[in-house]
Coordinates of C-alpha atoms and ligand atoms in Angstrom, one line a residue:
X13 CA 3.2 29.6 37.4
X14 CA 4.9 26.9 35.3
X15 CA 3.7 26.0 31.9
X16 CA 2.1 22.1 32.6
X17 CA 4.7 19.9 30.1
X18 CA 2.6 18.9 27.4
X19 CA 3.2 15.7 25.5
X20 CA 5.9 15.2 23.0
X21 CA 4.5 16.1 19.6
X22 CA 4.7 12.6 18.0
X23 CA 1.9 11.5 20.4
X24 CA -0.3 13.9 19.2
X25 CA -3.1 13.0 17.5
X26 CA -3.8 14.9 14.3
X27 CA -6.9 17.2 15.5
X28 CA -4.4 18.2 18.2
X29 CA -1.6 18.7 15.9
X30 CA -3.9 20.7 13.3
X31 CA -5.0 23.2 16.3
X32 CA -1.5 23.6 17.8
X33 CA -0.2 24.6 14.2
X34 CA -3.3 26.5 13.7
X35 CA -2.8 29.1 17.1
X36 CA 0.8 29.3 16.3
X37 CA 1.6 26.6 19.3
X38 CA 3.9 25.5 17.1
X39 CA 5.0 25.8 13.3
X40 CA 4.2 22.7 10.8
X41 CA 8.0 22.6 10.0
X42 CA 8.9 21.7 13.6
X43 CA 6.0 19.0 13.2
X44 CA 7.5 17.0 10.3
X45 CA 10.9 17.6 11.7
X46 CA 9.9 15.9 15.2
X47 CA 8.1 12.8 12.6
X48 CA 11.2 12.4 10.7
X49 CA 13.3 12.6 13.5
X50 CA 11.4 9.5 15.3
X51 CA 11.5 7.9 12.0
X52 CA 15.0 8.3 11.7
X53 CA 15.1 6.6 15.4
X54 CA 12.9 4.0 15.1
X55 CA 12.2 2.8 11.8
X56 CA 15.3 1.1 11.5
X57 CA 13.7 -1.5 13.3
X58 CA 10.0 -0.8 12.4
X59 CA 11.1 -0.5 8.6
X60 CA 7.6 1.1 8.5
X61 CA 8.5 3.3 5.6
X62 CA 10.0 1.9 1.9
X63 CA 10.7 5.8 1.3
X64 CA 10.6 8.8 3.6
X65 CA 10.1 11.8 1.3
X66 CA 12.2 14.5 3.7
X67 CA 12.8 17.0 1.3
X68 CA 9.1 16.8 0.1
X69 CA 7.7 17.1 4.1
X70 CA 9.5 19.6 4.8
X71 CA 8.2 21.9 1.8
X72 CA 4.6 20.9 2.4
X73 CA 5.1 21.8 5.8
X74 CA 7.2 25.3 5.0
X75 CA 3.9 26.1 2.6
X76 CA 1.0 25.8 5.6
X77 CA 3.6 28.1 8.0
X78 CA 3.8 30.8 5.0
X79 CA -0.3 30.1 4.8
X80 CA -1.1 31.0 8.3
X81 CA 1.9 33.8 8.6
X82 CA -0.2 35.5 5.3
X83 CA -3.4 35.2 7.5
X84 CA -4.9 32.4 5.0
X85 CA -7.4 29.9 6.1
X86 CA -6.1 26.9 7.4
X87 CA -8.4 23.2 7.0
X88 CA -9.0 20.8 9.7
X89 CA -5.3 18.7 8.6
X90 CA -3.2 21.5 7.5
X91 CA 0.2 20.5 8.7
X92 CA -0.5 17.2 9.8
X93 CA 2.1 14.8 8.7
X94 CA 0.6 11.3 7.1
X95 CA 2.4 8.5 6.3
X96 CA 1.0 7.0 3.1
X97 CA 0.6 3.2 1.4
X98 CA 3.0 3.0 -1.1
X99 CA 0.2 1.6 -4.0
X100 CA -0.9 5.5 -4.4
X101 CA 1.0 7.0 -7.3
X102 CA 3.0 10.3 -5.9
X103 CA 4.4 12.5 -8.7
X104 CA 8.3 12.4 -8.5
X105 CA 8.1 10.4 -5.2
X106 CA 9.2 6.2 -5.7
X107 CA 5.9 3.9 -6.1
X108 CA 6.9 0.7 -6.0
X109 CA 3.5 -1.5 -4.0
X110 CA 6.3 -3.5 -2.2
X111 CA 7.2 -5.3 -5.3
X112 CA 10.9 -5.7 -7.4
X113 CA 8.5 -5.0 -10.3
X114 CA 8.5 -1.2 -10.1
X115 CA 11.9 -0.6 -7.8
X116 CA 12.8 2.5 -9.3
X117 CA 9.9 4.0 -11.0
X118 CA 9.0 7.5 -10.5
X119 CA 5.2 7.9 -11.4
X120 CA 4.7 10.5 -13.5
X121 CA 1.4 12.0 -11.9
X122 CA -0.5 12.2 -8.3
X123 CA -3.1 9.9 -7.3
X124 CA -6.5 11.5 -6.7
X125 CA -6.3 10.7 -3.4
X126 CA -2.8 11.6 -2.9
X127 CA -3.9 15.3 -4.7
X128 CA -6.9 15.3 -2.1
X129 CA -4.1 15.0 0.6
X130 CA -2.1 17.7 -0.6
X131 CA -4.5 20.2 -1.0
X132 CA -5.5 19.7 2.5
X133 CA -2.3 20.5 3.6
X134 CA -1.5 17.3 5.0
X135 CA 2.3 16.9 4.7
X136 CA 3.5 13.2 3.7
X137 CA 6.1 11.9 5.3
X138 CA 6.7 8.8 2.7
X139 CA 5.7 5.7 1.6
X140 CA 4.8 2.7 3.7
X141 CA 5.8 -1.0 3.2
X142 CA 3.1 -3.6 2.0
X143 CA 2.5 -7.0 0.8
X144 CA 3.5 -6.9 -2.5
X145 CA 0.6 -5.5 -4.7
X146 CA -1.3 -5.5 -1.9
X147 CA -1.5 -9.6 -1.6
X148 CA -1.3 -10.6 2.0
X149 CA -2.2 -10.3 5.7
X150 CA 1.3 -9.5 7.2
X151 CA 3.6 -7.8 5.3
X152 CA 5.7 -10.8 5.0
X153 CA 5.1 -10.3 1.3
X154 CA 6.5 -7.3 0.9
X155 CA 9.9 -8.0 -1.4
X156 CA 11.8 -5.3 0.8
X157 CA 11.6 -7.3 4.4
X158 CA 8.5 -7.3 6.8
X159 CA 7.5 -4.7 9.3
X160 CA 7.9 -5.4 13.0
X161 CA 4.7 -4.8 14.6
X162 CA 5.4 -1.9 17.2
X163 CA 3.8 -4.0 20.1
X164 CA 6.3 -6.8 19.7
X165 CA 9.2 -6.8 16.9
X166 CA 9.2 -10.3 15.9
X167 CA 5.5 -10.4 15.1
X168 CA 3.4 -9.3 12.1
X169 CA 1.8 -6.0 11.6
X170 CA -1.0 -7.1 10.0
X171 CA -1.2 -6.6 5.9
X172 CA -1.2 -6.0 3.2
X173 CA -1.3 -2.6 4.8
X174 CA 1.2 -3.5 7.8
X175 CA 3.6 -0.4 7.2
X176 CA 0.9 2.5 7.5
X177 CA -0.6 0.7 10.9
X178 CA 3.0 0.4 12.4
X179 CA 3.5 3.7 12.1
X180 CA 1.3 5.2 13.6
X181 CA 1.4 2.6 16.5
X182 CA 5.4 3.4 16.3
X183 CA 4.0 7.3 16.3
X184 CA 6.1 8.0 13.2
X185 CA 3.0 9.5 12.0
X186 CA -0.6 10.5 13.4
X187 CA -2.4 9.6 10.4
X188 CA -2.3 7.4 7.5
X189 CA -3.6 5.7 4.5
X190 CA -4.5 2.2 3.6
X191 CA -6.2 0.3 0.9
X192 CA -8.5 -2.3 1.6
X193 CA -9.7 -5.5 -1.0
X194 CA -10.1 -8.1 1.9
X195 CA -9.1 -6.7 5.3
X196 CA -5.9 -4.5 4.7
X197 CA -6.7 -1.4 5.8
X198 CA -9.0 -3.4 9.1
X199 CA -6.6 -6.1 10.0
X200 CA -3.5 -4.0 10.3
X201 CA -5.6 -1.9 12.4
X202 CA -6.7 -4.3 14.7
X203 CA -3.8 -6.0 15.3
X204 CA -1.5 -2.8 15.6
X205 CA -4.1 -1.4 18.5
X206 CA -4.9 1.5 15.6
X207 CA -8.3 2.6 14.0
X208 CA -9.1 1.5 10.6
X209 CA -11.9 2.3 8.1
X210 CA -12.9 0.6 4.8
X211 CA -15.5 3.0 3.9
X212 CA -18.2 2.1 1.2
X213 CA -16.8 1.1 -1.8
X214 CA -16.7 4.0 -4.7
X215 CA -16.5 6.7 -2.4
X216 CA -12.8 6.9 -2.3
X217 CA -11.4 7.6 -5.8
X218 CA -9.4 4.4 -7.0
X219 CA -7.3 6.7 -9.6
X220 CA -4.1 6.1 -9.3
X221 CA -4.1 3.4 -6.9
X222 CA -2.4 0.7 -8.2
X223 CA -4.8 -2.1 -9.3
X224 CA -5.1 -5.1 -7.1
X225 CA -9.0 -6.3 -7.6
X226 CA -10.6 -3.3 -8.7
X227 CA -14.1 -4.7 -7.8
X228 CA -12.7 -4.3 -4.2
X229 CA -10.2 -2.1 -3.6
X230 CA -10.5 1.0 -1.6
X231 CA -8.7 3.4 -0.4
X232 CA -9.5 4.6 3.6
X233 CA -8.1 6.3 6.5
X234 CA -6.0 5.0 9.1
X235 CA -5.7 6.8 12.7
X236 CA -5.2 6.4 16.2
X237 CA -8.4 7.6 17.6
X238 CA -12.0 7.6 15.8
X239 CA -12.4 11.5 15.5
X240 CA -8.9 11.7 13.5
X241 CA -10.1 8.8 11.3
X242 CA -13.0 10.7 10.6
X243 CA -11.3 13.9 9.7
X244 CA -9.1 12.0 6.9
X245 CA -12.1 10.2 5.7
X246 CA -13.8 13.6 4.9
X247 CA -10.2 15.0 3.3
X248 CA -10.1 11.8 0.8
X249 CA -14.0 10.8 0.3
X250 CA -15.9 12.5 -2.8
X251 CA -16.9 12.0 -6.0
X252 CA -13.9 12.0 -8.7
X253 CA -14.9 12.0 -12.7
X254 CA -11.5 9.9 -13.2
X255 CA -12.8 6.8 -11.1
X256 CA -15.3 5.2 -13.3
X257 CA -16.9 3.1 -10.2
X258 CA -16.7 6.5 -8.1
X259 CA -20.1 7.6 -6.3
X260 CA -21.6 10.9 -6.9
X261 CA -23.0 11.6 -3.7
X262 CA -22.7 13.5 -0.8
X263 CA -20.1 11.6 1.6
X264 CA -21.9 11.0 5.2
X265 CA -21.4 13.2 7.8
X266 CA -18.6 11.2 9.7
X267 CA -17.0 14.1 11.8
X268 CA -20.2 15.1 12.9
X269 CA -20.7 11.2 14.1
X270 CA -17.4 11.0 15.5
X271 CA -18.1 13.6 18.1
X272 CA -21.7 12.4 18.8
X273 CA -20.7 9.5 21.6
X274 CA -24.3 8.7 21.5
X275 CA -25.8 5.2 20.3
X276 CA -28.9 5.3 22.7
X277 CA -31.6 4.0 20.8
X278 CA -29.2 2.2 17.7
X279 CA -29.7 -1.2 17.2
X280 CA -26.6 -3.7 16.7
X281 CA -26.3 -7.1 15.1
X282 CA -24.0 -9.9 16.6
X283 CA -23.2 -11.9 13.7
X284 CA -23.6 -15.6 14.9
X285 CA -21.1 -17.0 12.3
X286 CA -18.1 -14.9 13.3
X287 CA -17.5 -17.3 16.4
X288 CA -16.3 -20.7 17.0
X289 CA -13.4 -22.6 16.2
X290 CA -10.6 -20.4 15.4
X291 CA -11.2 -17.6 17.4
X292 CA -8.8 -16.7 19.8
X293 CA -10.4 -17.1 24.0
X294 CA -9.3 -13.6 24.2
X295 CA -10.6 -11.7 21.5
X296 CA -13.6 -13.3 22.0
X297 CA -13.3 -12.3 25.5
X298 CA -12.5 -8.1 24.5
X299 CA -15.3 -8.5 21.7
X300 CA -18.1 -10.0 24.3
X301 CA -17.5 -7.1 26.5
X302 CA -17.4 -4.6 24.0
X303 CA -21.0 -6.3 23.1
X304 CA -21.5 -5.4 26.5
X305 CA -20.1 -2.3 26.7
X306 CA -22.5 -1.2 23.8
X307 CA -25.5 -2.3 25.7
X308 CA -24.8 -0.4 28.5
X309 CA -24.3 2.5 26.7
X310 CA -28.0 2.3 25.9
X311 CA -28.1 0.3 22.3
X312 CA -30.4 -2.7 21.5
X313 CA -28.3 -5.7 20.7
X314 CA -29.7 -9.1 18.7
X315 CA -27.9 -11.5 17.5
X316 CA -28.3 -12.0 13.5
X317 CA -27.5 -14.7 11.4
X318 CA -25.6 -14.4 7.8
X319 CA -25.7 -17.6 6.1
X320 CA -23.7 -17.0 3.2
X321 CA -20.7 -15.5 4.7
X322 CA -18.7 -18.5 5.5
X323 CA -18.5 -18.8 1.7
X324 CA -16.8 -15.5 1.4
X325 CA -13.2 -16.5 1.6
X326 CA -13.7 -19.0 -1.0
X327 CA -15.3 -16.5 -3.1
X328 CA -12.9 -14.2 -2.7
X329 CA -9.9 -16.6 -3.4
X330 CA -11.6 -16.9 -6.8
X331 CA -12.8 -13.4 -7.4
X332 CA -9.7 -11.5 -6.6
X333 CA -7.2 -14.0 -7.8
X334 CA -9.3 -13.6 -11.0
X335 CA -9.1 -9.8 -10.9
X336 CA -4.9 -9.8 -10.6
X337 CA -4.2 -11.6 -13.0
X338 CA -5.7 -9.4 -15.6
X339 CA -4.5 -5.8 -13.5
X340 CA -1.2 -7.5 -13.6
X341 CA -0.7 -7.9 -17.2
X342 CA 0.1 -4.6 -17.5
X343 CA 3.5 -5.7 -15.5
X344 CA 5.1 -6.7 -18.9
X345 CA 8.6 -5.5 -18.9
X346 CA 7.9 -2.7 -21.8
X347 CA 5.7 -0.3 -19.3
X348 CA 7.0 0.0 -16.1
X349 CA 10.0 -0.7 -13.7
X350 CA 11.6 -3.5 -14.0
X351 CA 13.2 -4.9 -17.5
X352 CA 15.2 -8.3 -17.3
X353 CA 17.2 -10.2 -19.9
X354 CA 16.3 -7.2 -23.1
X355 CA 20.4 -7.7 -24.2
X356 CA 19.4 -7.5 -28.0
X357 CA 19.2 -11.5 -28.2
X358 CA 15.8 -12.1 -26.8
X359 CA 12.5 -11.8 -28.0
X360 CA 9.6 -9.2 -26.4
X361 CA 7.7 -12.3 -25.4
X362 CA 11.4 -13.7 -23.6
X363 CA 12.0 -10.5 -22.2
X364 CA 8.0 -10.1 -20.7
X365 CA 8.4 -13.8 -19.0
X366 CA 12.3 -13.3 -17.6
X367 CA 10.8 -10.1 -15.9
X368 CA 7.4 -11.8 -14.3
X369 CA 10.0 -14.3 -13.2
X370 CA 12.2 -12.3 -11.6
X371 CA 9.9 -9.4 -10.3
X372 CA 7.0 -11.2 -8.9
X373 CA 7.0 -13.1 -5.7
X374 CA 5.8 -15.9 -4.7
X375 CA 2.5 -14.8 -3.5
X376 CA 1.9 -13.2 -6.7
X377 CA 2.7 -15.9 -8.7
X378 CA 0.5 -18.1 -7.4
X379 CA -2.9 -15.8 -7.5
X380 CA -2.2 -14.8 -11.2
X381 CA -2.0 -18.4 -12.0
X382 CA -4.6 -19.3 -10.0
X383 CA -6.6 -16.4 -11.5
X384 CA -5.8 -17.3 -15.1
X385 CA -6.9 -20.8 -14.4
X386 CA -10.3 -19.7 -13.0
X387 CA -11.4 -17.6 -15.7
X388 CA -10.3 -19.8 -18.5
X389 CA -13.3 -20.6 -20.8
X390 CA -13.5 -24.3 -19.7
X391 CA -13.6 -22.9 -16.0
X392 CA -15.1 -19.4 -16.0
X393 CA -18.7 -20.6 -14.9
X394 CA -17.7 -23.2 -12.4
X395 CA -15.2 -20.9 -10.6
X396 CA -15.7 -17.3 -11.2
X397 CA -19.4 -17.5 -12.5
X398 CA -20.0 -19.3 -9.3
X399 CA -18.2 -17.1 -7.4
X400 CA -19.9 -14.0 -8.5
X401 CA -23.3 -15.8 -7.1
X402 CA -22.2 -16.0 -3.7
X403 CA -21.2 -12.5 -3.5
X404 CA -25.1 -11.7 -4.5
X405 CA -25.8 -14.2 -1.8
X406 CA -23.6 -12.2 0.7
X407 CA -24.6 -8.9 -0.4
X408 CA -28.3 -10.4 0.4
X409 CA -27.6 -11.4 3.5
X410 CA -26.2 -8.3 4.8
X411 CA -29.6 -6.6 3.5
X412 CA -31.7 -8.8 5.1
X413 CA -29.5 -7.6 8.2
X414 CA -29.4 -4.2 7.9
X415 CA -33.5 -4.3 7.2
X416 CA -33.3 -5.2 11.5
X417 CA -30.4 -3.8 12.8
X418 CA -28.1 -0.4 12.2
X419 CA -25.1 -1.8 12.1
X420 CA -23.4 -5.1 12.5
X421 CA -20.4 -6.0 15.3
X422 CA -17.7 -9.1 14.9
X423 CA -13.8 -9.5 16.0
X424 CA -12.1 -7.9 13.4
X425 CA -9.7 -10.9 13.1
X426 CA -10.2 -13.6 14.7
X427 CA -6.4 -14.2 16.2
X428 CA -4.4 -11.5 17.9
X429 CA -0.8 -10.6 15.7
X430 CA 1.0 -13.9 14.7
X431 CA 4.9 -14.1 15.0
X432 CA 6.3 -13.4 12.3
X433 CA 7.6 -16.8 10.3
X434 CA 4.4 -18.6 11.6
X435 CA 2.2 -18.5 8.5
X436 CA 4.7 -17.3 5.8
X437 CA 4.6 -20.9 4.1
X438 CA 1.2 -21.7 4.9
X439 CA -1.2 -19.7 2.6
X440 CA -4.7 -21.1 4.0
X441 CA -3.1 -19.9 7.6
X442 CA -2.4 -16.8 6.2
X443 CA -5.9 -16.3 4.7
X444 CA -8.0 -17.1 7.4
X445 CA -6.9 -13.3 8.8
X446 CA -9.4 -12.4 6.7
X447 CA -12.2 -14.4 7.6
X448 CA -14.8 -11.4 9.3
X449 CA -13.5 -8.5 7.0
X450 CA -13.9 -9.8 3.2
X451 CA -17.7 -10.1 3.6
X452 CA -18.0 -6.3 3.8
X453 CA -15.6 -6.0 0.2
X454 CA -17.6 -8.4 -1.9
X455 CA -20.5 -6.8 -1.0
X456 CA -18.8 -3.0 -1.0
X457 CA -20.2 -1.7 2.3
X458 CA -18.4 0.3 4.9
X459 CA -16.7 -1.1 7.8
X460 CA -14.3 -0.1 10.5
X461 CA -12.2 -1.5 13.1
X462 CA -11.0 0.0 16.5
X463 CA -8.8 -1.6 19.3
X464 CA -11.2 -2.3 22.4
X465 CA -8.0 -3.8 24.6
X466 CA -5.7 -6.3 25.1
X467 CA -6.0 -10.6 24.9
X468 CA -4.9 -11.7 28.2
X469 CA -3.2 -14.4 26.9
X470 CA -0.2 -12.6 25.0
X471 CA -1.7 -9.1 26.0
X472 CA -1.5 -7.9 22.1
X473 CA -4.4 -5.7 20.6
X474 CA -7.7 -6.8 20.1
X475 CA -10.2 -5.2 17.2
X476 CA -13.7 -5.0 16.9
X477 CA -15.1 -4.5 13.6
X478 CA -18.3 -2.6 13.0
X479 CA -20.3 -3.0 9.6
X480 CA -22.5 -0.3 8.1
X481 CA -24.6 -0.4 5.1
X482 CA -23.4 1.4 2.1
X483 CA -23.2 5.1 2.5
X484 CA -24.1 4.7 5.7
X485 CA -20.4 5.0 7.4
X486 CA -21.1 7.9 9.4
X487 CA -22.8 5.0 11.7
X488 CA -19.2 3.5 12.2
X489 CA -18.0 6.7 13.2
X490 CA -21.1 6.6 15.7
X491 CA -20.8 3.6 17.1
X492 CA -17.2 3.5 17.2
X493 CA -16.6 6.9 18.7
X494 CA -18.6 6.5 21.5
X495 CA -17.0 2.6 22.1
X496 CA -13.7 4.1 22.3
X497 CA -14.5 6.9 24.7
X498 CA -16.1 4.9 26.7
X499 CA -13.2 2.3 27.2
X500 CA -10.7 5.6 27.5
X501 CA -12.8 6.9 30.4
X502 CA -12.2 3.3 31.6
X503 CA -8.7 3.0 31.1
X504 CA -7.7 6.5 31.9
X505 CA -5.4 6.4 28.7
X506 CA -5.7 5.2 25.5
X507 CA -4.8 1.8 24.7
X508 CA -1.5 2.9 22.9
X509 CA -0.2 4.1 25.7
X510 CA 0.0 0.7 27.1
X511 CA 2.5 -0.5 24.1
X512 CA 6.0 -1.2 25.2
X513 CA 8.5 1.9 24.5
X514 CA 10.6 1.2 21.4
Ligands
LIG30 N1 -5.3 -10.4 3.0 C1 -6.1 -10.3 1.8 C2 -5.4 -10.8 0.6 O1 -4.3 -11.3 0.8 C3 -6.6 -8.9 1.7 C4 -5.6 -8.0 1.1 C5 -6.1 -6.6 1.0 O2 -7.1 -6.2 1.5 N2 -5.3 -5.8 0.2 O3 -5.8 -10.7 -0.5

């Protein structure tokens, strides 16, 4: 008898990867090796990665083989190689949040998350490209050149998390991490035909991530299939005594929902004000039949209506802004990274503003002035004050939602991936990516998204978002697991496997 062939390693998926490493299939070290090699061949054109941490991979991976030859307990990533955002500080490994700012600067410690990581025995691969300090919904920001969106080079990726969601649709790695203020870690995802997860804000340590909006920020997992999302979200969720806003509570059983492919008897909300003009015929067409889809896999549907959310992106535009520009300060030129114009003739003050001028981008610039402006004292209650107010009104409005319905359904985004160019001078254009996700981060609950096919129009991935109440994300994991293995029975493949060959 002849061994079947089994798929090439990259397209493994990392509960595969973890089981083959774990019976001795295969060794962890040939695992990062066959990553870094498809990096090597593809990222060139991807540029996915800012930083590929060889050296680093390989010894992660070296450690699990000497684990498992000694007979030691292996846990449910050991060996799996991640490729991760680069606005998580890695000791010794370049952080740089896709800004000039901090070419160059080594952090001196690990992330909580990135520590979380290691100790599972997940094995980094590197550091993915972004929209500089996490400001944007393509990667366009990014001051070291955009990522080509694996579907089709010459559009975006999605942002600001665009690098991790490329690579794992470029299969450069099976897992990955993202951070996620308005849509970053979502977007990317459903634009890149990838899974994405904010999960409920606090419940993935903010230490050492690099400050965007710290109100909204959070770090979640990125995957290609639902379970695998699931497994990194219970390797990096948890209380941590270093993250101040950090929950102290048991994180949901999302591996356990992941496998359930069950939501008989759930009931699911169709938010009426995530439709109309704007929205693509074709994701609206894959959303409708995933509505579908979801009622014939036995759960109640209603439609419910949330008021208050088409003042979210308005709010957000004020709030965040407002946020950055006092993270940012930190960027003065005496700190970190980059130092400009210090020849012995200038003054501190000199120095600070050269460096702001010649590390920040555009898209920086222009949210930590429009911050500033916001909360100064003549302006504070008529921008940010009145900000603040609709986020209680949006955080009402998803409770007075969640009192009739278990979770809540939308497009993810309402267009499929832009070309690349298209919206790069155009910041409203560029915002209104955003337009279903930031609800969720104002008001801190969990959301995912997952691809649920293609727009006939440009045949590009489509995302539907699901929305769970706050420490309630196992129900994305739920709803989403048994979405996704419904359409797989359906297609007889995953959707990835429909993406052109690179
Ligand atoms: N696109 C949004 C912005 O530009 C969200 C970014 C994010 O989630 N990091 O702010």
């Amino acid at each position: 008898m002849t061994e079947p062939i089994r798929t090439p390693i990259i397209k493994w998926g990392a509960a595969e990867t973890a089981g083959a490493i774990a019976k001795g299939e295969v060794s962890a070290v040939e695992v990062a090796q066959a990553h870094l090699d498809r990096i090597d061949a593809v990222d060139k054109k991807v540029n996915a990665f800012l930083h590929v941490d060889t050296e680093g991979a390989l010894a992660a991976a070296r450690a699990v083989d000497e684990k498992r030859a000694k007979g030691e307990e292996l846990g449910p990533l050991a060996g799996v190689p991640l490729a991760l955002k680069d606005v998580f500080t890695t000791k010794g490994v370049p952080t740089t949040c896709g800004s000039k700012m901090l070419e160059g600067w080594i952090p001196p410690y690990d992330a909580t998350l990135t520590t979380r990581l290691k100790d599972a025995g997940v094995v980094i691969l590197g550091k993915t490209n972004m929209d500089e300090f996490a400001m944007g919904s393509s990667t366009e920001n990014s001051a070291y050149g955009p990522t080509g969106n694996p579907w089709d080079l010459t559009r975006i990726p999605g942002g600001s998390g665009g690098g991790s969601a490329a690579a794992l649709a470029a299969f450069e790695a099976p897992l990955a991490i993202g951070t996620d203020t308005g849509g970053s870690i979502r977007q990317p995802g459903a634009v890149t035909g990838t899974v994405g997860v904010k999960p409920t804000y606090g419940s993935v340590s903010r230490y050492g991530l690099v400050a965007f909006s710290s109100s909204l920020d959070q770090g979640g997992p990125c995957a290609r299939s639902v379970l695998d999302a699931a497994l990194l979200h219970e390797a990096i969720a948890g209380h941590d005594p270093l993250d101040s806003t950090s929950i102290d509570a048991p994180v949901p059983a999302v591996v356990e929902a992941a496998r359930m492919r069950d939501v008989r008897g759930m009931r699911i909300g169709v938010v009426k004000e995530f439709s109309g003009e704007g929205y693509q015929s074709g994701v609206m067409q894959r959303f409708e039949e995933s509505v579908e889809l979801l009622r014939e896999l036995g759960a109640e549907v209603v439609e419910v209506s949330c008021p208050s959310f088409t003042l979210a992106l308005p709010a957000y535009y004020l709030i965040a802004p407002s946020e950055c520009s006092s993270n940012l300060a930190r960027f003065d030129a005496m700190r970190y990274g980059l130092r400009v114009g210090d020849d012995g003739s200038r003054s501190a003050e000199e120095v600070t503003a050269l460096t702001r001028e010649a590390g920040f981008g555009d898209e920086v610039k222009r949210r930590i002035i429009l911050g500033t402006y916001a909360l100064s004292s003549g302006y504070y209650d008529a921008y940010y004050g009145s900000a603040q107010k609709v986020r209680t009104l949006i955080s009402r409005d998803f409770d007075a939602a969640f009192a009739g319905v278990d979770v809540l359904v939308s497009p993810t985004t309402p267009t499929t991936a832009f070309p690349i160019g298209e919206r790069a001078d155009d910041p409203m254009a560029m915002y209104l990516a955003d337009l279903c996700t930031i609800p969720s981060n104002l008001a801190g609950n969990a959301a995912m998204s997952l691809p649920v096919g293609l727009a006939p129009e440009d045949n590009l991935p489509v995302g539907l978002q699901i929305i769970a109440p706050a420490m309630a994300d196992d129900r994305l994991y739920r709803v989403g697991g048994a979405v996704e293995a419904a359409l797989n029975d359906k297609w007889g493949h995953t959707l990835l496997e429909e993406a052109p060959a690179l």
